[in-house]
Short mmCIF file of C-alpha atoms in Angstrom, two decimals:
data_model
loop_
_atom_site.label_atom_id
_atom_site.label_comp_id
_atom_site.label_asym_id
_atom_site.label_seq_id
_atom_site.Cartn_x
_atom_site.Cartn_y
_atom_site.Cartn_z
CA UNK W 1 81.36 102.61 108.90
CA UNK W 2 81.36 105.63 111.25
CA UNK W 3 78.17 107.96 111.62
CA UNK W 4 78.24 111.43 109.91
CA UNK W 5 78.69 113.25 113.07
CA UNK W 6 81.84 111.05 113.98
CA UNK W 7 85.16 112.93 113.35
CA UNK W 8 86.46 110.08 111.22
CA UNK W 9 84.60 108.83 108.14
CA UNK W 10 86.07 105.38 106.34
CA UNK W 11 85.31 104.59 102.96
CA UNK W 12 85.34 100.66 102.40
CA UNK W 13 84.47 100.86 98.61
CA UNK W 14 86.82 100.88 95.62
CA UNK W 15 86.06 104.44 94.23
CA UNK W 16 87.82 105.72 91.14
CA UNK W 17 91.02 107.23 92.19
CA UNK W 18 91.17 110.69 92.78
CA UNK W 19 93.68 113.21 91.79
CA UNK W 20 93.73 115.15 95.03
CA UNK W 21 91.62 114.24 97.61
CA UNK W 22 90.05 117.31 99.32
CA UNK W 23 89.20 117.58 103.06
CA UNK W 24 85.85 116.67 103.90
CA UNK W 25 83.19 119.29 105.30
CA UNK W 26 83.68 120.53 108.93
CA UNK W 27 87.50 119.33 109.06
CA UNK W 28 86.47 115.57 109.35
CA UNK W 29 88.94 113.08 107.92
CA UNK W 30 88.20 111.02 105.00
CA UNK W 31 89.57 107.60 105.93
CA UNK W 32 89.59 104.32 103.78
CA UNK W 33 89.84 100.48 104.16
CA UNK W 34 92.99 98.84 103.75
CA UNK W 35 92.03 97.84 100.07
CA UNK W 36 91.51 101.44 98.79
CA UNK W 37 93.53 102.41 95.51
CA UNK W 38 95.81 104.42 97.37
CA UNK W 39 96.93 101.95 99.67
CA UNK W 40 97.35 99.52 96.71
CA UNK W 41 99.23 101.49 94.74
CA UNK W 42 101.66 102.43 97.67
CA UNK W 43 102.23 98.70 98.24
CA UNK W 44 103.15 98.32 94.47
CA UNK W 45 106.13 100.59 95.05
CA UNK W 46 106.85 98.57 98.20
CA UNK W 47 106.85 95.48 95.77
CA UNK W 48 109.38 97.27 93.70
CA UNK W 49 111.56 98.49 96.55
CA UNK W 50 111.70 95.33 97.92
CA UNK W 51 112.86 93.81 94.52
CA UNK W 52 115.53 96.28 94.05
CA UNK W 53 116.90 96.34 97.71
CA UNK W 54 116.80 92.37 98.03
CA UNK W 55 118.62 91.88 94.85
CA UNK W 56 122.01 92.80 96.29
CA UNK W 57 121.31 89.86 98.90
CA UNK W 58 119.99 87.27 96.27
CA UNK W 59 122.92 87.85 93.80
CA UNK W 60 125.25 87.82 96.45
CA UNK W 61 127.23 84.58 95.72
CA UNK W 62 127.12 85.16 91.65
CA UNK W 63 128.88 88.64 92.49
CA UNK W 64 131.42 87.30 95.11
CA UNK W 65 132.27 84.77 92.46
CA UNK W 66 132.20 87.62 89.63
CA UNK W 67 134.49 89.72 91.30
CA UNK W 68 136.54 87.52 93.66
CA UNK W 69 138.71 84.42 93.26
CA UNK W 70 137.72 81.08 93.90
CA UNK W 71 139.88 77.96 94.82
CA UNK W 72 141.26 79.23 97.96
CA UNK W 73 141.32 78.40 101.33
CA UNK W 74 138.68 79.17 104.39
CA UNK W 75 135.66 81.30 104.04
CA UNK W 76 137.07 83.47 101.14
CA UNK W 77 138.03 80.24 98.92
CA UNK W 78 134.22 79.20 99.55
CA UNK W 79 132.40 82.21 99.00
CA UNK W 80 134.74 83.99 96.33
CA UNK W 81 135.37 87.28 98.60
CA UNK W 82 136.15 87.00 102.19
CA UNK W 83 133.07 87.09 104.76
CA UNK W 84 134.81 90.51 105.97
CA UNK W 85 134.85 91.98 102.44
CA UNK W 86 131.29 91.15 102.07
CA UNK W 87 130.40 92.48 105.27
CA UNK W 88 131.90 95.67 104.65
CA UNK W 89 130.58 96.12 101.23
CA UNK W 90 127.21 95.25 102.36
CA UNK W 91 127.60 97.32 105.71
CA UNK W 92 128.28 100.29 103.22
CA UNK W 93 125.10 99.86 101.50
CA UNK W 94 123.14 99.67 104.35
CA UNK W 95 125.01 102.57 106.08
CA UNK W 96 123.77 104.76 103.11
CA UNK W 97 120.33 104.29 104.27
CA UNK W 98 121.11 107.13 106.88
CA UNK W 99 120.75 109.51 103.98
CA UNK W 100 116.91 108.22 104.13
CA UNK W 101 116.30 110.32 107.10
CA UNK W 102 116.35 113.89 105.62
CA UNK W 103 114.45 112.23 102.66
CA UNK W 104 111.71 111.08 105.00
CA UNK W 105 111.70 113.96 107.07
CA UNK W 106 111.06 116.12 104.09
CA UNK W 107 107.96 114.20 103.54
CA UNK W 108 106.77 116.16 106.72
CA UNK W 109 107.45 119.48 104.91
CA UNK W 110 106.05 118.93 101.32
CA UNK W 111 103.96 116.15 101.27
CA UNK W 112 104.21 112.25 101.29
CA UNK W 113 103.14 111.76 97.80
CA UNK W 114 105.97 113.71 96.26
CA UNK W 115 108.70 112.28 98.18
CA UNK W 116 107.73 108.83 97.78
CA UNK W 117 107.38 109.14 93.74
CA UNK W 118 110.71 110.84 93.47
CA UNK W 119 112.62 108.57 95.89
CA UNK W 120 111.18 105.47 94.17
CA UNK W 121 111.91 106.54 90.68
CA UNK W 122 115.34 107.74 91.34
CA UNK W 123 116.17 104.36 93.73
CA UNK W 124 114.88 102.11 90.88
CA UNK W 125 117.17 104.08 88.13
CA UNK W 126 120.43 103.55 90.30
CA UNK W 127 119.77 99.97 91.01
CA UNK W 128 119.44 99.17 87.53
CA UNK W 129 122.78 101.21 86.70
CA UNK W 130 124.47 98.64 89.13
CA UNK W 131 123.97 95.88 86.15
CA UNK W 132 126.95 97.73 84.43
CA UNK W 133 129.33 97.60 87.45
CA UNK W 134 132.90 96.58 86.35
CA UNK W 135 133.94 95.57 89.91
CA UNK W 136 132.82 94.78 93.35
CA UNK W 137 133.37 98.29 94.70
CA UNK W 138 131.81 100.08 92.00
CA UNK W 139 128.79 97.75 92.42
CA UNK W 140 128.88 98.71 96.02
CA UNK W 141 128.75 102.48 95.36
CA UNK W 142 125.84 102.33 92.99
CA UNK W 143 123.62 100.42 95.45
CA UNK W 144 124.80 102.89 98.24
CA UNK W 145 123.24 105.38 96.00
CA UNK W 146 120.18 103.70 95.55
CA UNK W 147 119.76 102.81 99.16
CA UNK W 148 118.64 106.04 100.99
CA UNK W 149 116.24 106.53 98.00
CA UNK W 150 114.65 103.11 98.58
CA UNK W 151 114.57 103.39 102.42
CA UNK W 152 112.86 106.81 102.00
CA UNK W 153 110.32 105.10 99.99
CA UNK W 154 109.61 102.22 102.33
CA UNK W 155 109.37 104.73 105.11
CA UNK W 156 107.03 106.88 103.42
CA UNK W 157 104.76 103.81 102.18
CA UNK W 158 104.13 102.79 105.81
CA UNK W 159 103.16 106.27 106.82
CA UNK W 160 100.85 106.70 103.92
CA UNK W 161 99.23 103.29 104.94
CA UNK W 162 98.98 104.42 108.43
CA UNK W 163 97.61 107.76 107.54
CA UNK W 164 94.65 106.66 105.07
CA UNK W 165 93.29 104.20 107.43
CA UNK W 166 91.55 104.20 110.69
CA UNK W 167 92.38 102.36 113.71
CA UNK W 168 90.43 99.10 112.98
CA UNK W 169 92.18 98.86 109.28
CA UNK W 170 95.94 100.21 110.08
CA UNK W 171 97.41 96.73 111.00
CA UNK W 172 95.87 95.27 107.77
CA UNK W 173 97.13 98.11 105.88
CA UNK W 174 100.65 97.94 107.25
CA UNK W 175 100.63 94.10 106.66
CA UNK W 176 99.87 94.69 103.09
CA UNK W 177 102.36 96.78 102.45
CA UNK W 178 105.02 94.94 104.26
CA UNK W 179 103.35 91.80 102.24
CA UNK W 180 104.36 94.11 99.29
CA UNK W 181 107.93 94.39 100.14
CA UNK W 182 108.30 90.79 101.03
CA UNK W 183 106.76 89.60 97.54
CA UNK W 184 109.37 92.00 95.79
CA UNK W 185 112.27 90.54 97.86
CA UNK W 186 111.03 86.97 96.98
CA UNK W 187 110.77 87.38 93.43
CA UNK W 188 114.45 88.19 93.27
CA UNK W 189 115.32 84.50 94.28
CA UNK W 190 112.49 83.34 92.26
CA UNK W 191 113.65 84.93 88.85
CA UNK W 192 117.16 84.00 89.59
CA UNK W 193 116.52 80.57 90.39
CA UNK W 194 114.29 80.24 87.22
CA UNK W 195 116.42 82.10 85.00
CA UNK W 196 119.71 80.73 86.38
CA UNK W 197 122.87 81.78 84.26
CA UNK W 198 120.99 82.92 81.58
CA UNK W 199 119.98 85.94 83.34
CA UNK W 200 122.89 86.56 85.85
CA UNK W 201 123.06 89.42 88.43
CA UNK W 202 123.28 91.81 85.83
CA UNK W 203 119.99 91.14 84.17
CA UNK W 204 118.40 90.71 87.66
CA UNK W 205 119.20 94.42 88.31
CA UNK W 206 118.10 95.67 85.06
CA UNK W 207 114.60 94.39 86.02
CA UNK W 208 114.15 97.25 88.06
CA UNK W 209 113.46 99.41 85.06
CA UNK W 210 110.04 97.81 84.63
CA UNK W 211 108.59 99.30 87.49
CA UNK W 212 110.09 102.61 86.51
CA UNK W 213 107.94 102.35 83.50
CA UNK W 214 104.74 101.97 85.47
CA UNK W 215 105.49 104.71 87.66
CA UNK W 216 103.39 107.22 85.60
CA UNK W 217 100.52 105.02 86.25
CA UNK W 218 100.83 104.43 89.64
CA UNK W 219 101.14 108.05 90.42
CA UNK W 220 97.76 108.74 89.19
CA UNK W 221 96.68 106.62 92.17
CA UNK W 222 98.69 107.67 95.26
CA UNK W 223 97.22 110.71 96.85
CA UNK W 224 98.05 113.05 99.89
CA UNK W 225 96.57 111.63 103.04
CA UNK W 226 93.79 113.96 104.51
CA UNK W 227 95.51 113.86 107.80
CA UNK W 228 98.39 115.53 106.20
CA UNK W 229 96.53 117.91 104.03
CA UNK W 230 94.60 119.12 107.17
CA UNK W 231 97.48 119.69 109.39
CA UNK W 232 97.29 122.88 111.37
CA UNK W 233 99.81 124.79 111.60
CA UNK W 234 101.36 123.81 108.51
CA UNK W 235 104.20 121.22 108.59
CA UNK W 236 107.72 122.24 107.84
CA UNK W 237 108.52 124.48 110.95
CA UNK W 238 110.84 121.99 112.42
CA UNK W 239 114.20 121.14 110.94
CA UNK W 240 115.05 118.20 109.09
CA UNK W 241 115.19 115.51 111.67
CA UNK W 242 113.94 117.67 114.55
CA UNK W 243 111.08 116.06 116.95
CA UNK W 244 109.34 117.47 119.79
CA UNK W 245 110.62 117.02 123.48
CA UNK W 246 107.51 115.03 124.56
CA UNK W 247 107.99 112.38 122.04
CA UNK W 248 112.18 112.32 122.16
CA UNK W 249 112.06 109.74 124.63
CA UNK W 250 109.63 107.41 122.77
CA UNK W 251 111.69 107.97 119.43
CA UNK W 252 115.04 107.07 121.13
CA UNK W 253 113.71 103.77 122.71
CA UNK W 254 111.90 102.42 119.66
CA UNK W 255 114.58 103.25 117.18
CA UNK W 256 117.22 101.38 119.40
CA UNK W 257 114.95 98.34 119.60
CA UNK W 258 114.58 98.76 115.76
CA UNK W 259 118.40 98.83 115.35
CA UNK W 260 118.76 95.86 117.75
CA UNK W 261 116.37 93.88 115.41
CA UNK W 262 118.00 94.81 112.20
CA UNK W 263 121.42 94.04 113.91
CA UNK W 264 120.01 90.25 113.97
CA UNK W 265 117.75 90.04 110.90
CA UNK W 266 120.03 91.52 108.22
CA UNK W 267 123.05 89.29 108.57
CA UNK W 268 120.68 86.33 108.95
CA UNK W 269 119.02 87.16 105.60
CA UNK W 270 122.11 88.68 104.15
CA UNK W 271 124.25 85.88 104.19
CA UNK W 272 121.92 83.06 103.72
CA UNK W 273 122.10 82.51 99.88
CA UNK W 274 125.83 82.70 99.89
CA UNK W 275 126.30 80.49 102.96
CA UNK W 276 123.50 77.69 101.41
CA UNK W 277 124.95 77.70 98.10
CA UNK W 278 128.67 78.15 98.75
CA UNK W 279 129.00 76.43 101.81
CA UNK W 280 126.37 74.03 102.40
CA UNK W 281 126.58 73.16 98.82
CA UNK W 282 122.73 74.09 97.85
CA UNK W 283 122.08 74.55 94.24
CA UNK W 284 120.58 78.00 92.90
CA UNK W 285 117.23 75.86 92.08
CA UNK W 286 116.88 74.59 95.53
CA UNK W 287 117.51 78.01 97.05
CA UNK W 288 114.73 79.30 94.75
CA UNK W 289 112.51 76.49 95.93
CA UNK W 290 112.91 77.92 99.68
CA UNK W 291 111.97 81.42 98.42
CA UNK W 292 109.15 79.81 97.13
CA UNK W 293 108.27 78.20 100.30
CA UNK W 294 108.98 81.53 102.21
CA UNK W 295 106.06 83.15 100.27
CA UNK W 296 103.24 81.29 102.23
CA UNK W 297 105.40 81.32 105.50
CA UNK W 298 105.59 85.10 105.15
CA UNK W 299 102.13 85.23 104.16
CA UNK W 300 100.96 83.35 107.15
CA UNK W 301 103.02 85.26 109.57
CA UNK W 302 101.67 88.47 108.34
CA UNK W 303 98.40 87.36 108.66
CA UNK W 304 99.19 86.09 112.42
CA UNK W 305 101.00 89.51 113.06
CA UNK W 306 97.82 91.32 111.87
CA UNK W 307 95.70 89.38 114.18
CA UNK W 308 98.23 89.41 117.14
CA UNK W 309 98.77 93.30 116.75
CA UNK W 310 94.82 93.92 117.29
CA UNK W 311 93.95 90.91 119.42
CA UNK W 312 97.30 90.84 121.96
CA UNK W 313 98.67 94.26 121.53
CA UNK W 314 101.24 96.06 119.52
CA UNK W 315 103.86 95.57 122.33
CA UNK W 316 103.86 91.93 123.29
CA UNK W 317 103.72 90.70 119.83
CA UNK W 318 106.95 92.90 119.53
CA UNK W 319 108.47 91.07 122.54
CA UNK W 320 107.72 87.54 121.63
CA UNK W 321 108.93 88.20 117.98
CA UNK W 322 112.29 89.65 119.21
CA UNK W 323 113.14 86.34 121.07
CA UNK W 324 111.62 84.16 117.88
CA UNK W 325 113.87 86.01 115.38
CA UNK W 326 116.75 85.50 117.78
CA UNK W 327 116.54 81.91 118.10
CA UNK W 328 116.09 81.62 114.21
CA UNK W 329 119.23 83.27 113.76
CA UNK W 330 121.10 80.65 115.63
CA UNK W 331 119.69 78.04 114.14
CA UNK W 332 120.00 79.08 110.52
CA UNK W 333 123.72 78.71 110.68
CA UNK W 334 124.04 75.80 113.05
CA UNK W 335 125.49 73.77 110.40
CA UNK W 336 123.39 71.73 108.02
CA UNK W 337 121.09 72.06 105.34
CA UNK W 338 117.77 71.47 106.89
CA UNK W 339 118.60 73.41 109.87
CA UNK W 340 119.61 76.46 107.47
CA UNK W 341 116.22 76.15 105.78
CA UNK W 342 114.20 75.95 108.99
CA UNK W 343 115.93 78.60 110.49
CA UNK W 344 115.41 80.93 107.70
CA UNK W 345 111.82 80.26 107.39
CA UNK W 346 111.50 80.60 111.21
CA UNK W 347 113.22 84.15 111.05
CA UNK W 348 110.92 85.06 108.11
CA UNK W 349 107.80 84.07 109.89
CA UNK W 350 109.03 86.09 113.12
CA UNK W 351 109.49 88.92 111.09
CA UNK W 352 106.50 88.94 109.28
CA UNK W 353 104.30 88.66 112.46
CA UNK W 354 106.48 91.44 114.12
CA UNK W 355 105.97 93.72 111.17
CA UNK W 356 102.24 94.80 111.52
CA UNK W 357 102.97 95.19 115.31
CA UNK W 358 105.87 97.42 114.94
CA UNK W 359 104.71 99.21 112.30
CA UNK W 360 101.71 100.19 113.84
CA UNK W 361 103.07 101.06 117.08
CA UNK W 362 105.75 103.36 115.31
CA UNK W 363 103.15 105.09 113.44
CA UNK W 364 100.72 105.67 116.55
CA UNK W 365 103.02 107.20 119.04
CA UNK W 366 104.22 109.99 116.72
CA UNK W 367 101.80 112.84 115.84
CA UNK W 368 101.40 113.65 112.03
CA UNK W 369 103.64 116.51 111.80
CA UNK W 370 106.63 114.26 112.52
CA UNK W 371 105.35 110.90 111.53
CA UNK W 372 107.56 110.83 108.49
CA UNK W 373 110.48 112.18 110.26
CA UNK W 374 110.20 109.37 113.04
CA UNK W 375 110.00 106.83 110.25
CA UNK W 376 113.22 108.50 108.87
CA UNK W 377 115.01 107.93 112.39
CA UNK W 378 113.84 104.46 112.29
CA UNK W 379 114.97 103.85 109.04
CA UNK W 380 118.21 105.23 110.03
CA UNK W 381 118.50 103.24 113.38
CA UNK W 382 117.72 100.02 111.15
CA UNK W 383 120.47 100.78 108.89
CA UNK W 384 123.16 101.29 111.81
CA UNK W 385 121.81 98.13 113.43
CA UNK W 386 122.12 96.38 110.12
CA UNK W 387 125.88 97.70 109.45
CA UNK W 388 126.75 96.61 112.70
CA UNK W 389 125.47 93.49 112.40
CA UNK W 390 126.92 92.52 108.96
CA UNK W 391 130.11 93.83 109.97
CA UNK W 392 130.24 92.15 113.14
CA UNK W 393 128.85 88.70 111.75
CA UNK W 394 131.47 88.77 108.85
CA UNK W 395 134.64 89.63 111.25
CA UNK W 396 133.46 86.85 113.79
CA UNK W 397 132.98 84.11 110.58
CA UNK W 398 136.34 84.97 109.83
CA UNK W 399 137.98 85.06 113.11
CA UNK W 400 136.19 81.83 114.19
CA UNK W 401 136.62 80.14 111.06
CA UNK W 402 132.87 79.01 110.82
CA UNK W 403 129.32 80.57 111.08
CA UNK W 404 127.78 78.84 114.07
CA UNK W 405 129.26 80.59 117.19
CA UNK W 406 129.14 83.95 115.04
CA UNK W 407 125.62 83.72 114.53
CA UNK W 408 124.85 82.68 118.22
CA UNK W 409 126.96 85.96 119.20
CA UNK W 410 124.91 88.07 116.95
CA UNK W 411 121.68 86.81 117.74
CA UNK W 412 121.86 87.19 121.57
CA UNK W 413 121.24 90.94 121.70
CA UNK W 414 117.64 90.98 120.17
CA UNK W 415 116.43 88.09 122.87
CA UNK W 416 117.82 90.22 125.78
CA UNK W 417 116.43 93.57 124.96
CA UNK W 418 112.95 92.39 123.83
CA UNK W 419 111.50 93.36 127.33
CA UNK W 420 112.15 97.12 126.53
CA UNK W 421 109.12 97.36 124.10
CA UNK W 422 106.93 97.13 127.52
CA UNK W 423 108.24 100.72 128.38
CA UNK W 424 106.32 102.10 125.23
CA UNK W 425 102.77 102.73 125.57
CA UNK W 426 99.98 100.50 124.11
CA UNK W 427 97.94 102.04 121.25
CA UNK W 428 95.86 99.27 119.76
CA UNK W 429 92.27 100.53 119.20
CA UNK W 430 93.32 104.34 119.13
CA UNK W 431 93.28 106.62 116.28
CA UNK W 432 96.42 108.34 115.35
CA UNK W 433 95.16 111.80 116.91
CA UNK W 434 94.14 109.95 120.11
CA UNK W 435 97.34 107.99 120.46
CA UNK W 436 99.87 110.90 119.36
CA UNK W 437 98.34 114.37 119.70
CA UNK W 438 100.03 117.29 118.05
CA UNK W 439 102.55 118.94 120.91
CA UNK W 440 103.67 122.19 121.28
CA UNK W 441 107.92 123.09 121.61
CA UNK W 442 110.30 121.49 119.43
CA UNK W 443 114.08 120.28 119.83
CA UNK W 444 116.60 118.72 117.80
CA UNK W 445 117.62 115.13 118.50
#
C-alpha cells in the first residue's frame, strides 16, 4: 500500500459499497484493488453484455434454419441461409456498434456510471425483444438496436476498471472484466447445448431479462472513479468524438490495429457454430462441450495475458498474439472437426492473452478527459473491422465454395500488421497521469 504522502492511495480491502465516493483530502486519488466491489459490479455487467452480444452467434445455426430453407445445394443448403446473407446480416449488427462511439464519448461529459447503467439496461431489453422476431431481418434490426448500447457498455466497463485501479492492478482488473465478458459469451453455448430445442433461440434471447432485473442491485455498487470526479477543468468541453491533437496519431494507430484484429476474430468466432454443426456435422451437445473446454482455455489465456502485460510489456504481448490469432483462424476452417476445435480454442486463447495487454495499453495512452471517447473510437474501429471481416468471409466462402481458402485470405492481415504495435509507447508500470497527462488544444477527429 502506498504511503499517506503519495499521490495515489490503493485500498485492497472489501469495504461496504459507497453510494458516491468522495475525493480524498488534498486531491489524492482513492484507488482500489482489482477485487473491489465497483470492479466486480462492472464485471457483472460485462457478463450480461457478453451473453447478450454472443447469443446471436451461438444461435446462428438455429436462426438460419428457422428463417431460411434447407435441402438446397452449396453453402446455403447446408446452413439454411447463404453465407453472404448471414455475413450481411451479422455485418449490419456489427456496423450498428458505431453508435457506441457517441454513447461512450458521453461518459467523458456526464460520467461513467450514468452511461454504463442506461446503456446496459436498454441494450439487454432490446436483445430480449429479439426473441419475438418474425423473420431474419427483423431479428437483425433488433440486434442492431441493442449493439451500440452493449458496445458502449463494454467500453465504459473497461474505462472504469482502468481508472479505479493503480498500475499494479490495472491489467488484473481488465483481465477480470474481459473474463466476465467471456463467461457471458460462453454461457450462451452452454445453455443452448444443455437445454437444446426445448429452449430454442427465442428462449435464449429472452434470458437477457434476468440481468435487467438485477440492475438496481448492481447500481448500488458501481461508483464514479475518483480520476473522473477530480478532473479539472470539468469534462465536456470537447465535442463528442473529438480528441486533442497530441494523441490523435496514437488513436488512429491503435484503432486501426484493433479493427484489423476484429477483422479476423469476428468471422472466426461468428461462423464457428454454424460451420461446426451444419457443415462438419457436430451436434449441439458437442459444441456445448467445446464451449465448456473454452472456459479454462480462456481463463488460462487471461492469466497468461495478465502476467505477460506486466512482465513482457503491453506492446510485445499484442504483437505475438496478433500472429497467433491469425494462424488460429486458418486452422479453424481447414476442413476437419479436430482442427476446427483446436483452431477455435487457440483463437480463444490468443484473444484472451491479447485482451489485458491491449486493454491496458489503450487506457494508458489517453488522458482521463478523453479515455471514454478513445474507447468509443476503439469500439467503432472494431465494428468496422468486424463488418469487413464478416462480409469478406461470407463472400469469399460463397465464391470459393468452401471455407478453408476464405479463412486464409481473411487471416493474413492480422499477422502482417502485428509489428505496428511497436510504434506505440510502452506504458507498463506507469500510472495513468504519468503515461497520458492532460493535454491542452483540441481538434476533431
